[in-house]
Amino acid sequence: MKELEKTKRISIAAVITILVVLIAVLSYKKPKHLYTNNTKSTLENITNNNYFVTLEELNGENLALIDVRNQFEFEKGHIENAINIYTPEILNDYNTNLLNNLKTENKTIILYGSNTNDVTIPFLMLNQLGYTNIKMAAIENSYYQNKLISKNDTIEKSYADIKGFIEESIKKASIEPKPIPVKIVAPKKVITVQKKKKKPAEGGC
Amino acid sequence: MVNRKVAKVLTFRYTILALILVILAAGLVLLPKYQKHEGINPEELLSKAISPERYISTDLLAEKLVNQDPSFILIDVRDEAEYAKYSLPNAINIPLKKLLDEDSIPYLNQSQYNVILFSNDNFNADQAWLLCSRLNYKNLKVLKGGLNEWYKTIINPTKPSENMTALDFELYSTRKAASMFFGVAYPEQFKVDKPVVVKKTAPKKVITVEKKKKKPAEGGC
C-alpha cells in the first residue's frame, strides 16, 4: 500500500508540472516587434554604410517617402507622395503593416523630417528592427510664405573652429590692455563719491 | 476486459509522462530564439527616445562646468582628430566606432555619474545614445545641438539687440561670463578688471575713516 501511495504522488506531481508548463506556453505572447540586428551589427551598419540621400535623388524610382514630422507640420506642407508617420507612432500596428508592405514590395524607404537630426531615432529604430532597405534624406525643411522649402543639410559638420576662436580672442584682447586713460576715469569717480559723503557728516554737526 | 485494458495502459503511465516531459524539454530548445533579443524592447526604447528629457542644454552644461559639478562625465563621440583639435574640458574620447568596445563599457554602463554624450551636432551623439539605451545603460544624456550649439551660445554668444527683453540681456551676460570661464578673452575684460583692483584698496580706507568721524559727531550732539 505504501508503494502505491508513493507512485500516486509522483504521478500527481508530474501532471501538475506538465500543466504549469502548458499554461506558461499558452500564455506566452510573442512580442510584436523584435530586433533582428544586435547593437554591434547596427553600429557597424551605421558607421560603415552610406545611408544618406540628397534632395536631388529623391525623385528616383521605387522609393517610398516617409515624413516623420507630426501631422500638423505634415499638413502644412510636405514633399510630394510622402506618407506621414510621426516618430512616436512608428511602432503602431497600422504603421508596422504599412512598412512591412513597403518591405515586401521591395521599395526603398526614405525618411525625412524637419532636419536630419530629426530622423536619427526613427531611422535607427527601423534599422534595428530589420528594415534593411531604408535610407534617410539629408535635407532640411523650412517654410517660406507657407511653402515648404527643402534644401540639402550637412550632418556632423563643425561650423566653427572653437580653439581658434578662443586663441584669436586672447590675442585681440591682449593688444588692448595698454590704454591707461581708462584707469584715470575710474578713480576720479571714486574721489567725487568720497567728497560727497564727507559733506553731510560735517553738516550734521 | 475493461479493467485489463486500463491496467495495460497504466503500466505505461510513467513512460507516457516521461515522454511528455521530454517533449516539453525539447520545446525549451526553441525558446532561446527570443532571448537573443538583446536589450530592452523596442516600444520602451522608442518611448525613451522621444522624451525630451534625454537632452541637456548648453546653458545647463556650462553652469555645471563652471560650478565644477562632479556628478557627470562628458563623452566625445567624434573621431580622434577632431577630439585632439578641440573638446570640452575633461571630456573623454570614445569615437562612435568604438562605442561598444570592451574599454568603453565602464564609462557608459555605470550608475555613479551622469553621462553626457556630444558630437558636432546631436546626430552621432543620438545614435550613440540609442544604442547604449537599448542595452539599458542608465543616466545617459545628449548635449542638445552639440559643439556647434556650444559655440553659438556659450563660446560666442550673439549680443541681443536693443528691442529684446531684459531676460535676453541677462542670458547674454551669463553666457559671456561662462565663455570667459572657458578661455575666451574680451578686450573690455581688461578694462574692467584693472580699475577694480584700484577701487578695492581705496574705498576700504575711506569707510573706516568715515565711521570714526561719525561716532564723535553723534556723541557731540
XYZ file of C-alpha atoms in Angstrom:
426
model
C 0.000 0.000 0.000
C 2.811 2.388 0.832
C 4.349 1.931 -2.564
C 1.053 2.707 -4.256
C 0.756 5.988 -2.415
C 4.251 6.924 -3.413
C 3.584 6.305 -7.106
C 0.350 8.241 -6.815
C 2.222 11.233 -5.500
C 4.767 11.023 -8.274
C 2.117 10.982 -10.980
C 0.221 13.853 -9.424
C 3.409 15.906 -9.266
C 4.226 15.094 -12.876
C 0.760 16.076 -14.057
C 0.959 19.345 -12.188
C 4.356 20.178 -13.731
C 3.021 19.471 -17.180
C 0.003 21.669 -16.511
C 2.180 24.523 -15.305
C 4.403 24.285 -18.349
C 1.367 24.138 -20.643
C -0.152 27.230 -19.075
C 3.156 29.024 -19.397
C 3.461 28.096 -23.051
C -0.121 29.122 -23.815
C 0.177 32.442 -22.062
C 3.470 33.231 -23.765
C 2.860 36.058 -26.144
C 5.209 36.649 -28.969
C 6.360 40.272 -28.843
C 5.131 42.362 -31.740
C 8.448 43.849 -32.593
C 11.707 42.011 -32.491
C 15.154 43.324 -33.153
C 16.855 41.484 -35.935
C 20.166 43.274 -35.564
C 22.068 43.375 -32.333
C 23.724 46.581 -31.235
C 27.152 45.682 -32.582
C 25.975 44.934 -36.095
C 23.813 48.040 -36.044
C 26.802 50.115 -35.068
C 28.791 48.599 -37.898
C 25.940 49.355 -40.245
C 25.727 52.979 -39.344
C 29.435 53.662 -39.246
C 30.367 51.902 -42.453
C 27.464 52.368 -44.819
C 26.253 55.393 -46.574
C 22.566 55.745 -45.941
C 22.085 59.377 -46.861
C 20.046 60.549 -49.785
C 20.336 64.044 -51.161
C 17.480 66.188 -52.352
C 18.282 65.506 -55.983
C 17.988 61.761 -55.506
C 14.511 61.922 -54.026
C 12.762 61.632 -57.370
C 14.126 58.185 -58.157
C 12.074 55.125 -58.953
C 10.821 52.597 -56.457
C 11.074 54.905 -53.494
C 8.683 55.428 -50.613
C 8.995 58.745 -48.849
C 8.052 58.903 -45.212
C 7.610 62.131 -43.316
C 8.394 61.688 -39.612
C 7.172 65.102 -38.511
C 3.839 65.447 -36.772
C 0.554 65.635 -38.591
C 0.240 69.385 -38.251
C 3.599 70.034 -39.885
C 2.854 67.421 -42.496
C -0.394 69.057 -43.488
C 1.203 72.455 -43.635
C 3.427 71.210 -46.383
C 5.209 68.057 -47.376
C 7.180 66.584 -50.226
C 5.046 65.070 -52.953
C 3.947 61.448 -52.461
C 5.175 61.329 -48.900
C 3.401 59.301 -46.230
C 3.149 60.701 -42.737
C 4.374 58.511 -39.885
C 5.082 60.575 -36.793
C 8.127 59.251 -34.906
C 6.310 58.237 -31.676
C 3.796 56.245 -33.726
C 6.295 54.353 -35.795
C 5.636 51.062 -33.996
C 1.831 51.236 -34.298
C 0.071 48.233 -35.799
C -1.110 50.295 -38.726
C 2.290 51.748 -39.467
C 4.018 48.410 -38.981
C 1.723 46.907 -41.607
C 2.423 49.773 -43.914
C 6.155 49.441 -43.510
C 6.007 45.687 -43.933
C 4.072 46.131 -47.159
C 6.704 48.515 -48.441
C 9.324 45.997 -47.458
C 7.662 43.160 -49.348
C 7.202 45.412 -52.355
C 10.950 45.884 -52.142
C 10.738 49.642 -52.101
C 13.464 51.773 -50.616
C 12.072 53.608 -47.643
C 13.371 57.151 -47.287
C 12.763 59.005 -44.065
C 12.833 62.746 -43.765
C 11.998 65.280 -41.062
C 12.444 68.963 -40.438
C 16.173 68.299 -40.465
C 18.479 65.309 -40.478
C 18.819 65.155 -36.716
C 15.084 64.578 -36.562
C 15.353 61.320 -38.434
C 18.070 59.643 -36.359
C 15.726 57.950 -33.926
C 13.149 56.505 -36.351
C 15.895 55.506 -38.754
C 17.868 53.605 -36.155
C 14.758 52.019 -34.679
C 13.656 50.660 -38.033
C 17.183 49.665 -38.907
C 17.442 47.550 -35.775
C 14.044 46.014 -36.447
C 15.323 44.632 -39.703
C 14.250 47.081 -42.373
C 17.375 46.978 -44.433
C 16.086 48.894 -47.429
C 15.917 52.126 -45.521
C 17.665 55.438 -46.004
C 17.433 58.921 -44.666
C 17.201 62.126 -46.586
C 19.860 64.625 -45.586
C 17.571 67.569 -46.142
C 16.302 70.457 -44.143
C 12.717 71.628 -44.435
C 11.540 75.076 -43.577
C 8.630 77.249 -44.560
C 8.776 80.373 -46.580
C 5.463 82.125 -47.143
C 3.608 78.944 -46.270
C 5.522 76.954 -48.815
C 7.767 74.101 -47.898
C 11.354 74.800 -48.816
C 13.699 71.828 -48.809
C 17.409 72.118 -49.085
C 20.349 69.848 -48.501
C 21.538 69.568 -44.948
C 25.011 68.826 -43.656
C 25.499 66.446 -40.797
C 28.167 66.470 -38.143
C 29.988 69.321 -39.745
C 31.868 71.572 -37.408
C 30.828 75.118 -38.220
C 33.403 76.911 -36.172
C 36.933 76.386 -35.036
C 36.380 76.902 -31.332
C 40.010 76.568 -30.300
C 40.996 79.047 -33.000
C 38.307 81.416 -31.864
C 39.486 81.356 -28.252
C 43.107 81.915 -29.221
C 42.087 84.719 -31.513
C 40.098 86.414 -28.778
C 43.023 86.220 -26.374
C 45.316 87.750 -28.976
C 42.865 90.507 -29.705
C 42.336 91.271 -26.073
C 45.990 91.187 -25.099
C 46.818 94.008 -27.507
C 44.418 96.375 -25.844
C 45.048 96.291 -22.103
C 47.687 99.009 -22.534
C 45.436 102.059 -22.844
C 45.818 103.744 -19.486
C 43.234 106.543 -19.876
C 40.614 104.069 -18.768
C 42.284 103.805 -15.399
C 42.155 107.514 -14.864
C 38.440 107.710 -15.476
C 37.513 105.236 -12.808
C 39.473 106.630 -9.842
C 38.001 110.061 -10.479
C 34.547 108.730 -9.779
C 35.667 107.287 -6.506
C 37.058 110.563 -5.380
C 33.875 112.518 -6.027
C 31.909 109.998 -4.023
C 34.248 110.416 -1.087
C 33.787 114.156 -1.010
C 30.011 113.943 -1.058
C 29.971 111.615 1.884
C 32.101 113.856 3.985
C 29.952 116.921 3.490
C 26.685 115.647 5.035
C 28.628 114.373 8.039
C 30.038 117.825 8.697
C 26.691 119.493 8.205
C 25.077 117.239 10.796
C 27.269 118.643 13.497
C -11.982 -6.715 -20.029
C -12.119 -3.003 -19.447
C -10.096 -3.348 -16.310
C -7.439 -5.286 -18.163
C -7.108 -2.633 -20.855
C -6.886 0.100 -18.271
C -4.301 -1.882 -16.398
C -2.342 -2.311 -19.621
C -2.303 1.427 -20.291
C -1.487 2.131 -16.701
C 1.655 0.053 -16.886
C 2.942 2.556 -19.452
C 1.940 5.575 -17.464
C 5.440 6.513 -16.401
C 6.793 6.190 -19.903
C 3.975 8.420 -21.165
C 4.597 11.038 -18.507
C 8.312 10.911 -19.113
C 7.786 11.276 -22.853
C 5.645 14.379 -22.371
C 8.309 15.916 -20.175
C 10.994 15.136 -22.734
C 8.927 16.771 -25.472
C 8.443 19.876 -23.343
C 12.168 19.987 -22.621
C 12.806 19.802 -26.349
C 10.435 22.729 -26.735
C 12.702 24.766 -24.487
C 15.445 24.485 -27.058
C 13.296 26.513 -29.440
C 12.622 29.283 -26.931
C 16.089 30.900 -26.668
C 15.462 32.445 -30.077
C 13.649 35.222 -28.265
C 16.284 35.538 -25.632
C 18.768 36.621 -28.239
C 16.570 39.661 -28.337
C 19.206 41.922 -26.846
C 18.303 44.866 -24.670
C 15.024 46.492 -23.738
C 12.036 46.033 -26.024
C 11.578 48.391 -28.962
C 8.428 50.056 -27.641
C 10.124 51.025 -24.409
C 13.180 52.235 -26.251
C 11.086 54.389 -28.548
C 9.206 55.985 -25.690
C 12.507 56.812 -24.022
C 13.942 58.150 -27.250
C 11.134 60.601 -27.930
C 11.241 62.077 -24.460
C 12.931 65.483 -24.478
C 14.356 64.728 -21.032
C 17.284 62.963 -22.590
C 18.694 66.262 -23.793
C 20.734 68.692 -21.777
C 21.022 72.286 -22.933
C 24.352 74.011 -23.480
C 23.474 76.611 -20.840
C 22.864 73.977 -18.203
C 26.087 72.192 -19.101
C 28.045 75.432 -18.921
C 26.590 76.106 -15.500
C 27.580 72.643 -14.342
C 31.101 73.035 -15.658
C 31.534 76.449 -14.079
C 30.307 75.159 -10.733
C 32.637 72.167 -11.075
C 29.769 69.788 -10.547
C 31.398 66.375 -10.022
C 28.305 64.326 -10.858
C 28.805 63.827 -14.561
C 31.290 62.777 -17.212
C 31.500 64.119 -20.727
C 31.959 61.768 -23.633
C 33.022 62.970 -27.034
C 31.849 60.570 -29.751
C 33.682 62.287 -32.601
C 36.851 60.799 -34.043
C 40.298 61.256 -32.520
C 41.454 64.018 -34.854
C 38.507 66.229 -34.040
C 38.863 65.449 -30.369
C 42.510 66.473 -30.434
C 41.604 69.754 -32.057
C 39.071 70.891 -29.507
C 36.866 69.267 -26.946
C 35.019 70.267 -23.842
C 37.083 70.396 -20.636
C 37.784 66.934 -19.191
C 35.879 65.145 -21.942
C 36.685 61.515 -22.673
C 37.008 60.489 -26.294
C 35.064 57.410 -27.377
C 34.675 57.521 -31.170
C 31.324 56.190 -32.338
C 33.019 53.200 -33.968
C 34.476 52.108 -30.657
C 31.308 52.759 -28.705
C 30.624 49.123 -27.906
C 34.219 48.062 -27.328
C 35.116 46.499 -24.001
C 37.158 49.520 -22.981
C 34.266 51.921 -23.343
C 31.748 49.951 -21.304
C 32.995 51.046 -17.852
C 32.403 54.681 -18.812
C 28.975 54.141 -20.267
C 27.466 51.439 -18.106
C 27.636 52.746 -14.573
C 25.295 54.350 -12.119
C 27.725 56.666 -10.374
C 27.806 59.520 -12.864
C 25.538 61.077 -15.404
C 26.993 60.543 -18.838
C 26.706 63.402 -21.316
C 27.313 62.434 -24.933
C 28.163 65.031 -27.511
C 29.398 65.429 -31.082
C 29.405 68.299 -33.550
C 25.637 68.390 -33.674
C 23.480 65.806 -31.995
C 23.398 63.326 -34.862
C 26.159 60.926 -33.833
C 25.503 61.517 -30.166
C 21.880 60.484 -30.693
C 22.970 57.306 -32.407
C 25.291 56.500 -29.545
C 22.519 57.289 -27.096
C 20.048 54.981 -28.792
C 22.422 52.034 -28.924
C 23.501 52.414 -25.315
C 19.964 52.914 -24.112
C 18.930 49.734 -25.855
C 21.492 47.961 -23.695
C 19.744 49.583 -20.748
C 22.647 51.783 -19.709
C 21.368 54.380 -17.300
C 21.892 58.105 -16.814
C 22.698 58.906 -20.415
C 22.120 62.349 -21.825
C 22.828 64.103 -25.082
C 24.108 67.651 -25.415
C 21.416 69.376 -27.437
C 22.903 70.826 -30.603
C 26.365 69.528 -29.773
C 29.514 71.569 -30.164
C 28.044 73.789 -32.867
C 25.377 74.924 -30.446
C 28.040 75.202 -27.755
C 29.971 77.607 -29.946
C 26.883 79.584 -30.870
C 25.525 80.011 -27.362
C 28.421 79.809 -24.938
C 31.732 80.492 -26.651
C 30.500 83.204 -28.982
C 27.066 84.343 -27.773
C 25.288 86.809 -30.021
C 24.664 90.159 -28.436
C 20.943 90.804 -28.043
C 19.606 93.764 -29.980
C 18.091 96.658 -28.083
C 14.474 95.709 -28.594
C 14.917 92.374 -26.865
C 13.785 91.681 -23.321
C 15.810 92.066 -20.155
C 15.868 88.288 -19.894
C 17.812 88.062 -23.126
C 20.348 90.512 -21.825
C 20.682 88.600 -18.613
C 21.157 85.388 -20.558
C 23.750 87.099 -22.700
C 25.744 88.275 -19.727
C 25.735 84.838 -18.076
C 26.795 83.265 -21.345
C 29.529 85.810 -21.745
C 30.775 85.171 -18.246
C 30.715 81.454 -18.985
C 32.686 81.978 -22.172
C 35.343 83.816 -20.171
C 35.490 80.820 -17.897
C 36.164 78.623 -20.916
C 39.075 80.755 -22.021
C 37.611 83.405 -24.285
C 39.086 86.808 -23.617
C 37.248 90.043 -24.314
C 39.012 93.389 -24.788
C 36.742 95.039 -22.240
C 37.603 92.341 -19.741
C 40.935 94.057 -19.179
C 39.361 97.477 -18.953
C 37.056 96.323 -16.231
C 39.494 94.220 -14.280
C 42.245 96.719 -13.522
C 40.143 99.569 -12.118
C 38.503 97.033 -9.853
C 41.845 96.473 -8.170
C 42.212 100.204 -7.603
C 38.749 100.550 -6.185
C 39.182 97.739 -3.747
C 42.039 99.324 -1.854
C 40.779 102.879 -1.835
C 37.165 102.601 -0.617
C 38.109 100.353 2.289
C 40.230 103.033 3.870
C 37.565 105.644 3.354
C 34.917 103.623 5.083
C 36.896 103.150 8.259
C 37.683 106.829 8.405
C 34.034 107.777 7.986
C 32.916 105.625 10.844
C 35.362 107.180 13.211
C 34.188 110.628 12.306
C 30.531 109.801 12.768
C 30.949 108.494 16.242
C 32.363 111.591 17.817
C 29.806 113.691 15.915
C 26.920 111.709 17.409
C 28.330 111.982 20.838
C 28.811 115.741 20.474
C 25.186 116.388 19.638
